[in-house]
Coordinates of C-alpha atoms in Angstrom, one line a residue:
M1 CA 18.5 -38.1 -10.8
T2 CA 21.1 -35.3 -10.8
A3 CA 21.2 -32.4 -13.2
S4 CA 24.5 -33.8 -14.8
E5 CA 22.9 -37.2 -15.4
T6 CA 20.0 -35.6 -17.1
K7 CA 22.2 -33.4 -19.3
E8 CA 24.2 -36.4 -20.4
K9 CA 21.2 -38.3 -21.8
P10 CA 20.7 -38.2 -25.5
G11 CA 17.9 -35.8 -26.7
W12 CA 15.4 -38.5 -27.3
R13 CA 16.0 -40.2 -23.9
K14 CA 15.6 -36.9 -22.2
V15 CA 12.3 -36.3 -23.9
I16 CA 11.0 -39.7 -22.9
A17 CA 12.0 -39.2 -19.3
S18 CA 10.2 -35.8 -19.3
L19 CA 7.0 -37.1 -20.9
G20 CA 6.7 -39.6 -18.1
N21 CA 6.9 -36.9 -15.4
R22 CA 3.8 -36.0 -13.4
K23 CA 4.4 -32.3 -14.0
T24 CA 4.4 -32.9 -17.8
L25 CA 1.2 -34.8 -17.6
F26 CA -0.6 -32.0 -15.8
M27 CA 1.0 -29.4 -18.1
T28 CA -0.7 -31.2 -21.0
I29 CA -4.0 -31.2 -19.1
F30 CA -3.7 -27.5 -18.3
G31 CA -2.8 -26.7 -21.9
F32 CA -6.0 -28.5 -22.9
A33 CA -8.0 -26.6 -20.2
A34 CA -6.6 -23.3 -21.5
G35 CA -7.4 -24.0 -25.2
L36 CA -10.9 -25.4 -24.7
P37 CA -12.8 -22.3 -23.4
Y38 CA -11.0 -20.0 -25.9
A39 CA -12.2 -22.2 -28.7
L40 CA -15.7 -22.4 -27.3
L41 CA -16.1 -18.7 -26.4
L42 CA -14.3 -17.0 -29.3
G43 CA -15.0 -19.5 -32.1
T44 CA -17.6 -22.1 -31.8
L45 CA -20.0 -19.8 -30.0
Y46 CA -20.6 -17.9 -33.2
A47 CA -21.7 -21.1 -34.9
W48 CA -24.4 -21.5 -32.2
L49 CA -25.4 -17.8 -32.5
S50 CA -25.6 -18.2 -36.3
D51 CA -27.9 -21.3 -35.9
A52 CA -30.0 -19.3 -33.5
E53 CA -30.3 -16.5 -36.1
V54 CA -28.6 -13.8 -34.0
D55 CA -27.8 -10.8 -36.2
L56 CA -24.2 -10.3 -37.3
E57 CA -23.8 -7.0 -35.5
T58 CA -24.6 -8.6 -32.2
M59 CA -22.2 -11.4 -32.9
G60 CA -19.6 -8.7 -33.6
V61 CA -20.1 -7.3 -30.2
F62 CA -19.6 -10.8 -28.7
S63 CA -16.1 -10.8 -30.2
L64 CA -15.2 -8.0 -27.8
I65 CA -15.0 -10.4 -25.0
G66 CA -11.6 -11.3 -26.6
L67 CA -10.3 -8.1 -25.1
A68 CA -10.0 -10.0 -21.8
Y69 CA -7.2 -12.1 -23.4
A70 CA -5.5 -9.0 -24.9
F71 CA -5.3 -7.1 -21.6
K72 CA -5.1 -10.0 -19.1
F73 CA -1.9 -8.5 -17.7
L74 CA -3.9 -5.7 -16.1
W75 CA -5.1 -7.9 -13.2
S76 CA -2.1 -10.3 -13.2
P77 CA -0.5 -8.6 -10.2
A78 CA -3.5 -9.6 -8.1
L79 CA -3.0 -13.2 -9.0
D80 CA 0.5 -13.1 -7.7
R81 CA -0.4 -11.7 -4.3
I82 CA -4.1 -12.4 -3.5
D83 CA -5.3 -15.8 -2.2
V84 CA -8.6 -17.4 -2.9
P85 CA -10.6 -17.7 0.3
L86 CA -10.5 -21.3 1.7
L87 CA -8.3 -22.5 -1.1
K88 CA -4.9 -21.1 -0.1
K89 CA -3.7 -24.5 1.0
L90 CA -3.9 -25.8 -2.5
G91 CA -0.9 -23.7 -3.4
K92 CA -0.1 -20.3 -4.9
R93 CA -0.9 -21.2 -8.4
K94 CA -3.3 -24.2 -8.0
Q95 CA -5.8 -22.2 -6.0
W96 CA -6.4 -19.9 -9.0
I97 CA -6.2 -22.6 -11.6
V98 CA -8.7 -24.9 -10.0
T99 CA -11.1 -21.9 -9.2
A100 CA -11.0 -20.7 -12.8
Q101 CA -11.5 -24.2 -14.3
I102 CA -14.5 -25.0 -12.0
L103 CA -16.0 -21.5 -12.7
L104 CA -15.6 -22.1 -16.5
G105 CA -17.2 -25.5 -16.2
F106 CA -20.3 -24.1 -14.4
I107 CA -20.5 -21.2 -16.9
L108 CA -20.5 -23.6 -19.9
V109 CA -23.1 -25.8 -18.2
V110 CA -25.4 -22.8 -17.5
L111 CA -24.9 -21.5 -21.1
A112 CA -26.2 -24.9 -22.2
S113 CA -29.5 -24.2 -20.4
L114 CA -30.0 -20.8 -22.0
N115 CA -31.6 -19.7 -25.2
P116 CA -29.2 -17.2 -26.8
V117 CA -32.1 -15.2 -28.3
S118 CA -34.5 -14.9 -25.5
S119 CA -31.8 -14.7 -22.8
L120 CA -29.2 -12.7 -24.8
G121 CA -28.3 -10.4 -21.9
L122 CA -27.5 -13.1 -19.4
F123 CA -25.9 -15.2 -22.2
S124 CA -23.5 -12.3 -23.1
L125 CA -22.8 -11.6 -19.4
L126 CA -21.8 -15.2 -18.8
A127 CA -19.7 -15.3 -21.9
G128 CA -17.9 -12.2 -20.8
I129 CA -17.3 -13.7 -17.3
G130 CA -16.1 -16.9 -18.9
A131 CA -13.6 -15.0 -21.1
F132 CA -12.3 -13.2 -18.0
A133 CA -12.0 -16.5 -16.1
S134 CA -10.3 -18.1 -19.1
A135 CA -7.8 -15.3 -19.4
T136 CA -7.1 -15.5 -15.7
Q137 CA -6.5 -19.2 -16.0
D138 CA -4.0 -18.5 -18.8
V139 CA -2.0 -16.1 -16.6
V140 CA -1.7 -18.6 -13.7
I141 CA -1.0 -21.6 -15.9
D142 CA 1.8 -19.7 -17.6
A143 CA 3.2 -18.8 -14.2
W144 CA 2.7 -22.4 -13.0
R145 CA 4.8 -23.7 -15.9
V146 CA 7.7 -21.4 -15.0
D147 CA 7.5 -22.2 -11.3
V148 CA 7.4 -26.0 -11.5
A149 CA 10.1 -26.5 -14.3
D150 CA 13.1 -28.5 -13.2
E151 CA 15.9 -30.6 -14.7
V152 CA 13.5 -33.5 -15.7
A153 CA 10.3 -31.5 -16.6
T154 CA 12.3 -28.8 -18.4
I155 CA 10.8 -25.5 -19.4
D156 CA 11.3 -26.5 -23.0
I157 CA 9.3 -29.8 -22.7
L158 CA 6.6 -28.2 -20.5
S159 CA 6.2 -25.4 -23.1
T160 CA 5.9 -28.0 -25.9
V161 CA 3.3 -30.2 -24.2
Y162 CA 1.3 -27.1 -23.2
Q163 CA 1.1 -26.1 -26.8
M164 CA 0.1 -29.7 -27.8
G165 CA -2.7 -29.7 -25.1
Y166 CA -3.9 -26.3 -26.3
R167 CA -4.0 -27.3 -29.9
I168 CA -5.9 -30.6 -29.1
A169 CA -8.4 -28.5 -27.2
A170 CA -8.8 -26.2 -30.3
L171 CA -9.7 -29.3 -32.3
V172 CA -12.1 -30.6 -29.7
G173 CA -13.7 -27.2 -29.1
G174 CA -13.9 -26.4 -32.8
A175 CA -14.2 -29.2 -35.3
L176 CA -15.4 -31.9 -32.9
A177 CA -17.9 -29.5 -31.3
L178 CA -19.3 -28.7 -34.8
F179 CA -19.5 -32.5 -35.5
L180 CA -21.4 -33.2 -32.3
A181 CA -23.7 -30.2 -32.8
E182 CA -24.7 -31.5 -36.3
R183 CA -25.8 -34.9 -34.7
T184 CA -27.2 -33.6 -31.4
D185 CA -27.7 -29.9 -30.5
W186 CA -25.7 -27.0 -29.1
P187 CA -26.9 -27.3 -25.5
T188 CA -25.6 -30.9 -25.5
V189 CA -22.3 -29.8 -26.9
Y190 CA -21.8 -27.1 -24.2
L191 CA -23.1 -29.3 -21.4
T192 CA -20.5 -31.9 -22.5
M193 CA -17.7 -29.4 -22.6
G194 CA -18.7 -27.9 -19.3
A195 CA -18.5 -31.4 -17.7
I196 CA -15.0 -31.8 -19.2
M197 CA -13.9 -28.6 -17.6
L198 CA -15.3 -29.6 -14.2
L199 CA -13.5 -32.9 -14.4
I200 CA -10.2 -31.1 -15.2
G201 CA -10.8 -28.7 -12.3
F202 CA -11.2 -31.7 -10.0
A203 CA -8.1 -33.3 -11.4
G204 CA -6.2 -30.1 -10.8
L205 CA -6.5 -30.7 -7.1
F206 CA -3.9 -33.4 -7.4
A207 CA -1.4 -31.5 -9.6
P208 CA 2.0 -30.5 -8.1
D209 CA 2.5 -26.9 -7.3
A210 CA 5.5 -24.7 -7.3
E211 CA 8.3 -25.5 -4.9
T212 CA 8.7 -21.8 -4.3
T213 CA 5.3 -21.4 -2.8
V214 CA 6.4 -21.5 0.9
Q215 CA 9.3 -19.2 0.3
T216 CA 7.1 -16.7 -1.6
A217 CA 4.5 -16.8 1.2
K218 CA 7.2 -16.1 3.7
E219 CA 8.4 -13.1 1.7
M220 CA 4.9 -11.8 1.5
A221 CA 4.5 -12.1 5.2
D222 CA 7.8 -10.1 5.8
E223 CA 6.4 -6.6 5.9
H224 CA 9.9 -5.2 6.6
G225 CA 11.5 -6.7 3.5
L226 CA 11.6 -3.4 1.6
R227 CA 12.4 -1.3 4.6
K228 CA 15.9 -2.5 5.4
T229 CA 19.1 -0.5 5.2
G230 CA 20.1 0.0 1.5
Q231 CA 16.5 -0.3 0.2
L232 CA 14.7 2.5 -1.6
D233 CA 13.1 5.2 0.5
P234 CA 9.4 4.3 1.0
R235 CA 8.5 7.8 -0.2
V236 CA 10.2 7.3 -3.5
R237 CA 8.6 3.8 -3.8
G238 CA 5.2 5.4 -2.9
W239 CA 5.4 7.9 -5.7
A240 CA 6.4 5.2 -8.2
L241 CA 3.5 3.0 -7.0
L242 CA 1.0 5.8 -7.3
A243 CA 2.1 6.6 -10.8
V244 CA 2.0 3.0 -12.0
A245 CA -1.3 2.3 -10.2
I246 CA -2.9 5.3 -11.8
L247 CA -1.8 4.3 -15.3
W248 CA -2.9 0.6 -14.9
G249 CA -6.1 1.7 -13.2
W250 CA -6.9 4.0 -16.1
A251 CA -6.3 1.3 -18.6
L252 CA -8.4 -1.3 -16.7
L253 CA -11.2 1.3 -16.3
T254 CA -11.0 2.2 -20.0
V255 CA -11.2 -1.4 -21.2
G256 CA -13.9 -2.3 -18.8
T257 CA -16.0 0.7 -19.7
F258 CA -15.7 0.0 -23.4
M259 CA -16.8 -3.6 -22.9
V260 CA -19.8 -2.7 -20.8
R261 CA -20.9 0.0 -23.2
S262 CA -20.5 -2.3 -26.2
L263 CA -22.4 -5.2 -24.7
G264 CA -25.1 -3.1 -23.1
S265 CA -25.8 -0.2 -25.5
D266 CA -28.2 0.0 -28.4
A267 CA -26.8 -0.9 -31.8
E268 CA -26.8 2.8 -32.9
T269 CA -24.8 4.0 -29.9
R270 CA -22.3 1.2 -29.6
P271 CA -18.6 2.4 -29.7
D272 CA -16.5 1.5 -32.8
S273 CA -14.4 -1.4 -31.8
V274 CA -12.0 -1.0 -34.7
A275 CA -11.4 2.7 -33.7
F276 CA -11.0 1.7 -30.1
I277 CA -8.3 -0.9 -30.8
S278 CA -6.4 1.3 -33.3
T279 CA -6.4 4.4 -31.2
M280 CA -6.7 3.4 -27.5
G281 CA -4.7 0.1 -28.0
P282 CA -1.3 1.9 -28.4
L283 CA -2.2 4.3 -25.6
I284 CA -3.0 1.5 -23.2
V285 CA 0.3 -0.2 -24.1
V286 CA 2.2 3.0 -23.5
A287 CA 0.5 3.6 -20.2
T288 CA 0.8 0.0 -18.9
V289 CA 4.2 -1.0 -20.3
V290 CA 6.3 1.8 -21.7
I291 CA 5.9 4.4 -18.9
P292 CA 6.0 1.8 -16.1
V293 CA 9.2 0.3 -17.6
L294 CA 10.8 3.8 -17.7
I295 CA 9.8 4.4 -14.1
S296 CA 11.3 1.0 -13.1
A297 CA 14.5 1.9 -14.9
L298 CA 14.7 5.1 -12.9
L299 CA 14.2 3.2 -9.7
V300 CA 16.9 0.7 -10.7
R301 CA 19.2 3.7 -11.4
F302 CA 18.6 5.2 -8.0
E303 CA 19.5 1.9 -6.4
R304 CA 22.7 1.4 -8.4
K305 CA 23.8 5.0 -7.9
G306 CA 23.1 4.8 -4.1
Q307 CA 20.4 7.6 -4.3
Y308 CA 17.3 7.8 -2.1
L309 CA 18.3 4.7 -0.1
L310 CA 17.5 4.0 3.6
T311 CA 20.4 4.5 6.0
K312 CA 18.7 2.3 8.6
D313 CA 15.8 -0.1 9.0
V314 CA 12.5 1.6 9.0
P315 CA 9.7 -0.9 9.9
A316 CA 6.2 -0.1 8.6
E317 CA 4.2 1.1 11.6
S318 CA 0.9 1.8 9.9
T319 CA -1.6 0.0 7.8
A320 CA -0.9 2.5 5.0
G321 CA 2.8 1.6 5.1
R322 CA 2.1 -2.1 4.9
F323 CA -0.4 -1.5 2.1
L324 CA 2.3 0.4 0.2
D325 CA 4.8 -2.5 0.6
H326 CA 2.3 -5.1 -0.7
G327 CA 1.2 -2.9 -3.6
Y328 CA 4.8 -2.2 -4.6
R329 CA 5.7 -5.9 -4.5
A330 CA 2.6 -6.8 -6.6
L331 CA 2.8 -4.0 -9.2
V332 CA 6.2 -2.4 -9.4
L333 CA 8.7 -5.0 -8.2
P334 CA 8.1 -7.4 -11.1
L335 CA 9.0 -4.6 -13.5
T336 CA 12.1 -3.4 -11.5
E337 CA 13.3 -7.0 -11.3
F338 CA 12.9 -7.4 -15.0
V339 CA 14.7 -4.1 -15.9
G340 CA 17.4 -4.6 -13.2
R341 CA 18.2 -8.1 -14.4
L342 CA 18.1 -7.5 -18.1
G343 CA 19.1 -3.9 -18.5
W344 CA 19.4 -2.6 -22.1
A345 CA 18.8 -6.2 -23.3
L346 CA 15.1 -5.6 -22.5
I347 CA 14.9 -3.5 -25.7
V348 CA 16.0 -6.4 -27.8
I349 CA 13.7 -8.8 -25.9
L350 CA 10.7 -6.5 -26.4
G351 CA 11.6 -6.2 -30.1
L352 CA 11.6 -9.9 -30.4
V353 CA 8.3 -10.3 -28.5
L354 CA 6.6 -7.7 -30.8
T355 CA 7.8 -9.2 -34.1
Y356 CA 8.3 -13.0 -33.6
R357 CA 4.7 -14.1 -34.3
I358 CA 3.8 -11.3 -36.7
T359 CA 3.9 -13.4 -39.8
D360 CA 1.0 -15.6 -38.8
S361 CA -0.9 -13.2 -36.4
I362 CA -1.3 -10.3 -38.8
W363 CA -2.9 -12.2 -41.7
G364 CA -4.7 -14.8 -39.7
S365 CA -8.0 -13.0 -39.8
F366 CA -7.9 -13.0 -43.6
A367 CA -7.2 -16.8 -44.0
Y368 CA -10.8 -17.8 -44.6
P369 CA -11.5 -15.0 -47.1
F370 CA -8.3 -16.1 -48.9
Y371 CA -9.2 -19.7 -49.0
L372 CA -12.9 -19.3 -49.8
G373 CA -13.0 -16.0 -51.7
E374 CA -9.7 -15.7 -53.5
L375 CA -8.9 -19.4 -54.1
Q376 CA -12.6 -20.5 -54.4
Y377 CA -12.3 -23.6 -52.2
T378 CA -15.4 -25.0 -50.7
K379 CA -16.1 -24.9 -46.9
D380 CA -15.7 -28.6 -46.7
E381 CA -12.4 -28.5 -48.4
V382 CA -11.2 -25.7 -46.1
A383 CA -12.5 -27.5 -43.0
V384 CA -10.6 -30.7 -44.0
A385 CA -7.4 -28.9 -44.9
S386 CA -7.2 -26.3 -42.2
K387 CA -8.9 -28.0 -39.2
F388 CA -8.3 -31.8 -39.3
F389 CA -5.2 -32.0 -41.5
G390 CA -3.9 -28.6 -40.4
I391 CA -4.1 -29.5 -36.7
G392 CA -2.2 -32.7 -37.4
A393 CA 0.6 -30.8 -39.2
L394 CA 0.7 -28.4 -36.3
M395 CA 1.1 -31.2 -33.8
I396 CA 4.0 -32.6 -35.9
G397 CA 5.6 -29.1 -35.8
L398 CA 5.2 -28.9 -32.0
A399 CA 6.7 -32.4 -31.6
A400 CA 9.6 -31.4 -33.9
G401 CA 10.0 -28.2 -32.0
G402 CA 10.1 -30.0 -28.6
Y403 CA 12.8 -32.4 -29.9
M404 CA 14.8 -29.6 -31.5
L405 CA 14.8 -27.7 -28.2
T406 CA 16.3 -30.7 -26.4
T407 CA 18.9 -31.4 -29.1
L408 CA 19.7 -28.2 -30.9
G409 CA 19.1 -25.7 -28.0
R410 CA 16.6 -23.0 -27.4
M411 CA 18.1 -20.1 -29.4
L412 CA 18.9 -22.1 -32.5
T413 CA 15.4 -23.6 -32.5
L414 CA 13.9 -20.1 -31.9
T415 CA 15.9 -18.7 -34.9
L416 CA 15.1 -21.6 -37.2
G417 CA 11.4 -21.2 -36.2
A418 CA 11.5 -17.6 -37.2
V419 CA 13.1 -18.4 -40.5
L420 CA 10.6 -21.1 -41.3
A421 CA 7.6 -19.0 -40.2
A422 CA 8.7 -16.2 -42.5
A423 CA 9.6 -18.5 -45.4
T424 CA 6.3 -20.4 -45.5
N425 CA 4.4 -17.2 -46.3
L426 CA 6.0 -17.7 -49.8
L427 CA 3.9 -20.8 -50.1
Y428 CA 0.8 -18.7 -49.9
A429 CA 2.3 -16.1 -52.2
D430 CA 2.7 -19.0 -54.7
L431 CA -1.0 -20.0 -54.2
A432 CA -2.1 -16.4 -54.8
R433 CA -0.3 -16.7 -58.2
G434 CA -1.8 -20.1 -59.1
G435 CA 0.3 -22.4 -56.9
A436 CA 2.5 -23.9 -59.7
V437 CA 5.5 -24.4 -57.3
V438 CA 3.4 -25.9 -54.5
Q439 CA 1.7 -28.1 -57.0
S440 CA 5.0 -29.4 -58.4
V441 CA 6.3 -30.3 -54.9
S442 CA 3.0 -32.0 -54.1
D443 CA 3.2 -34.1 -57.3
I444 CA 6.9 -35.0 -56.9
T445 CA 6.5 -36.1 -53.3
G446 CA 3.5 -38.3 -54.1
F447 CA 1.2 -36.2 -51.9
T448 CA -1.1 -35.4 -54.8
W449 CA -1.4 -39.2 -55.5
L450 CA -2.2 -39.9 -51.8
I451 CA -4.9 -37.3 -51.5
A452 CA -6.4 -38.4 -54.8
N453 CA -6.7 -42.0 -53.4
L454 CA -8.3 -40.6 -50.3
G455 CA -11.1 -38.9 -52.3
G456 CA -9.5 -35.5 -52.9
D457 CA -8.1 -33.8 -56.0
A458 CA -4.9 -32.0 -57.0
G459 CA -6.4 -28.6 -56.0
L460 CA -7.1 -29.9 -52.5
A461 CA -3.6 -31.5 -52.2
K462 CA -2.1 -28.1 -53.2
L463 CA -3.9 -26.3 -50.4
M464 CA -3.1 -29.0 -47.9
M465 CA 0.6 -28.9 -48.8
A466 CA 0.7 -25.2 -48.2
I467 CA -1.2 -25.4 -44.9
A468 CA 1.0 -28.3 -43.8
G469 CA 4.2 -26.3 -44.5
E470 CA 2.9 -23.3 -42.6
N471 CA 1.5 -25.2 -39.6
I472 CA 4.7 -27.3 -39.1
A473 CA 6.7 -24.0 -39.1
V474 CA 4.2 -22.4 -36.7
G475 CA 4.4 -25.5 -34.4
I476 CA 8.2 -25.3 -34.3
A477 CA 8.2 -21.5 -33.8
G478 CA 5.4 -21.7 -31.2
A479 CA 7.2 -24.3 -29.1
A480 CA 10.4 -22.4 -29.1
F481 CA 8.8 -19.0 -28.5
V482 CA 6.8 -20.2 -25.4
A483 CA 10.0 -21.9 -24.1
Y484 CA 12.0 -18.7 -24.7
L485 CA 9.4 -16.4 -22.9
S486 CA 9.2 -18.8 -20.0
S487 CA 13.0 -18.9 -19.7
I488 CA 13.4 -15.1 -19.3
V489 CA 10.8 -14.4 -16.6
A490 CA 11.7 -14.8 -12.9
K491 CA 9.9 -17.4 -10.9
G492 CA 8.9 -15.0 -8.1
Y493 CA 7.2 -12.7 -10.6
S494 CA 6.2 -15.0 -13.4
A495 CA 2.5 -14.2 -13.5
V496 CA 3.0 -10.5 -14.2
Q497 CA 6.1 -10.7 -16.4
Y498 CA 4.8 -13.5 -18.6
A499 CA 1.3 -12.0 -18.9
L500 CA 2.9 -8.7 -20.1
L501 CA 5.1 -10.4 -22.7
S502 CA 2.4 -12.7 -24.0
S503 CA -0.1 -9.8 -24.3
L504 CA 2.5 -7.9 -26.4
T505 CA 3.1 -10.8 -28.7
M506 CA 0.0 -10.2 -30.9
L507 CA 0.0 -6.4 -30.5
V508 CA 1.5 -5.5 -33.9
G509 CA -0.6 -8.1 -35.7
T510 CA -3.8 -6.8 -34.1
L511 CA -3.1 -3.2 -34.8
G512 CA -1.9 -3.8 -38.3
R513 CA -4.8 -5.8 -39.6
G514 CA -6.7 -2.7 -40.7
A515 CA -3.9 -1.6 -42.9
L516 CA -3.3 -5.1 -44.2
G517 CA -7.0 -5.4 -45.2
Q518 CA -6.7 -2.2 -47.2
M519 CA -3.5 -3.4 -48.9
I520 CA -5.3 -6.6 -49.9
E521 CA -8.1 -4.6 -51.4
E522 CA -5.7 -2.4 -53.4
Q523 CA -2.8 -4.8 -54.3
G524 CA -4.1 -8.3 -53.8
Y525 CA -2.9 -11.2 -51.6
F526 CA 0.4 -11.9 -53.4
H527 CA 2.1 -8.6 -52.4
V528 CA 0.7 -9.0 -48.8
F529 CA 2.5 -12.4 -48.5
I530 CA 5.7 -11.0 -49.8
L531 CA 5.4 -8.2 -47.2
T532 CA 4.7 -10.6 -44.3
T533 CA 7.8 -12.6 -45.4
L534 CA 10.0 -9.5 -45.2
M535 CA 8.4 -8.6 -41.9
G536 CA 9.3 -12.0 -40.6
G537 CA 12.9 -11.3 -41.6
I538 CA 13.0 -8.6 -38.9
A539 CA 12.3 -11.3 -36.2
V540 CA 15.1 -13.4 -37.7
I541 CA 17.6 -10.6 -37.3
I542 CA 16.5 -9.9 -33.7
C543 CA 16.7 -13.6 -32.9
I544 CA 20.3 -13.6 -34.1
I545 CA 21.1 -10.5 -32.0
E546 CA 19.5 -12.1 -28.9
W547 CA 21.4 -15.3 -29.6
I548 CA 24.7 -13.5 -29.7
R549 CA 23.8 -11.6 -26.5
I550 CA 23.0 -14.8 -24.6
S551 CA 26.1 -16.5 -25.9
R552 CA 28.3 -13.6 -24.8
L553 CA 26.6 -13.5 -21.4
G554 CA 27.4 -17.1 -20.9
A555 CA 31.0 -16.6 -22.0
K556 CA 31.5 -13.7 -19.6
S557 CA 30.0 -15.7 -16.8
G558 CA 32.4 -18.6 -17.5
I559 CA 29.6 -21.0 -18.4
D560 CA 30.7 -24.0 -20.5
Q561 CA 29.4 -23.4 -24.0
T562 CA 27.9 -26.9 -24.1
A563 CA 25.6 -25.8 -21.2
L564 CA 24.3 -23.0 -23.4
K565 CA 22.7 -25.6 -25.7
G566 CA 19.6 -25.5 -23.6
V567 CA 19.5 -21.7 -23.6

């Protein structure tokens, strides 16, 4: 099937063709594999620890394993350049995906055999290794999605089904795990989940890999690629590599030391995690993103101005020279490619990345206190509304987002997602004031009657209506945002570039939760939801700016405006 034939299909036919594709099937499986360990290690595990009567302070320390996800970009360059022994033939991405999945499966099985009280040290160590393996898997799966996308299994469809698989895993690893634990025990739950991960790891052996694998391997083997006439002088590249390596090395050492101290120290001497995230978090971002991007911009400027360039080929004649080339390709070249290709537009893109998910990320930690404490719903009501019904609404949003991507285009869907994500905060603002508007909508649409006939009441219907509105909006926005991020990274450097962007996505929300908690204490939830709505408006404005930029870029390049529909 040619690209033109694919583009001529109506949106729904294109979606059906994509869903029947082998790459789409494995993308769904990989999305599930990415979501399951996250749910088990950073959510359900605390239910097990609670049943085992582990103290709250120790459980708080366990939450620090989540730093592996926040700073996964620190080791992403290695995943782009280093092969797993004996597994290289599987492919550039598959070798790491399969390894991480099998390792996660074994870790979950071993956790099932341990007592979290008597074997707390080993238990926490395995949980930490599991989080590291899970974050590693996320990096490579994101890169795999970018690398394998084509005209049939488009980046938009792959991003949507990935999100669907991920959310299904959240339901399996969360609500279903709790359901099974109530009827069996926790070791049985984790043994079952471990077996599922092992099966996925085995199935991953048969997944397609990136068509660019051979070409990339050839480039890696070409030690003279950066030493030809017109390339940057190796000495300049060496200084740049040294600076970036020191900055990333410091960040990795800082995070690693903090996690070791937190998991291994006595309760009285453990470092303050809140203080670490609020003070060191911004410094780590500056050291690993801001300064390296500025260094990359300087290198790009040198190249374009014709400064510090080689006047003849200078092959690497020493191990140190070859090591410099490989290190530069792994750590610096993904950044220079990004800066060189996007230029000043990178500022707009980083602004969009930092603000797009802020409306749901910044207040997510306060959702249960809002439902249970402020609104006085029971745990059962919250479980039904937010887990079972909420996940269903989220899946509807993802499906709608996937369809909108194929029919309306990426940037229109991205902008609408930002508008909806911001606007649905007003539903919660209404709930904080009694929920009169949400209740009226629920009554008029017949939703209250439906929930009443299913055993609920008007109060539960009101909560479910608000959660449905938010989750559908989040589903649309999530599908569009993942597709957008995947579209702006380069295939050859997808692991590093996507890991950086995805790590920045939740940065503002993570750093702002302390101030938001204080605002809730002082002014209440209503004003917080008004604020998050206004903050979401910033993302809408940046989306429009980015949309205009991409449209103008297409016009200058002579691209047919109908072709921009998928952009």
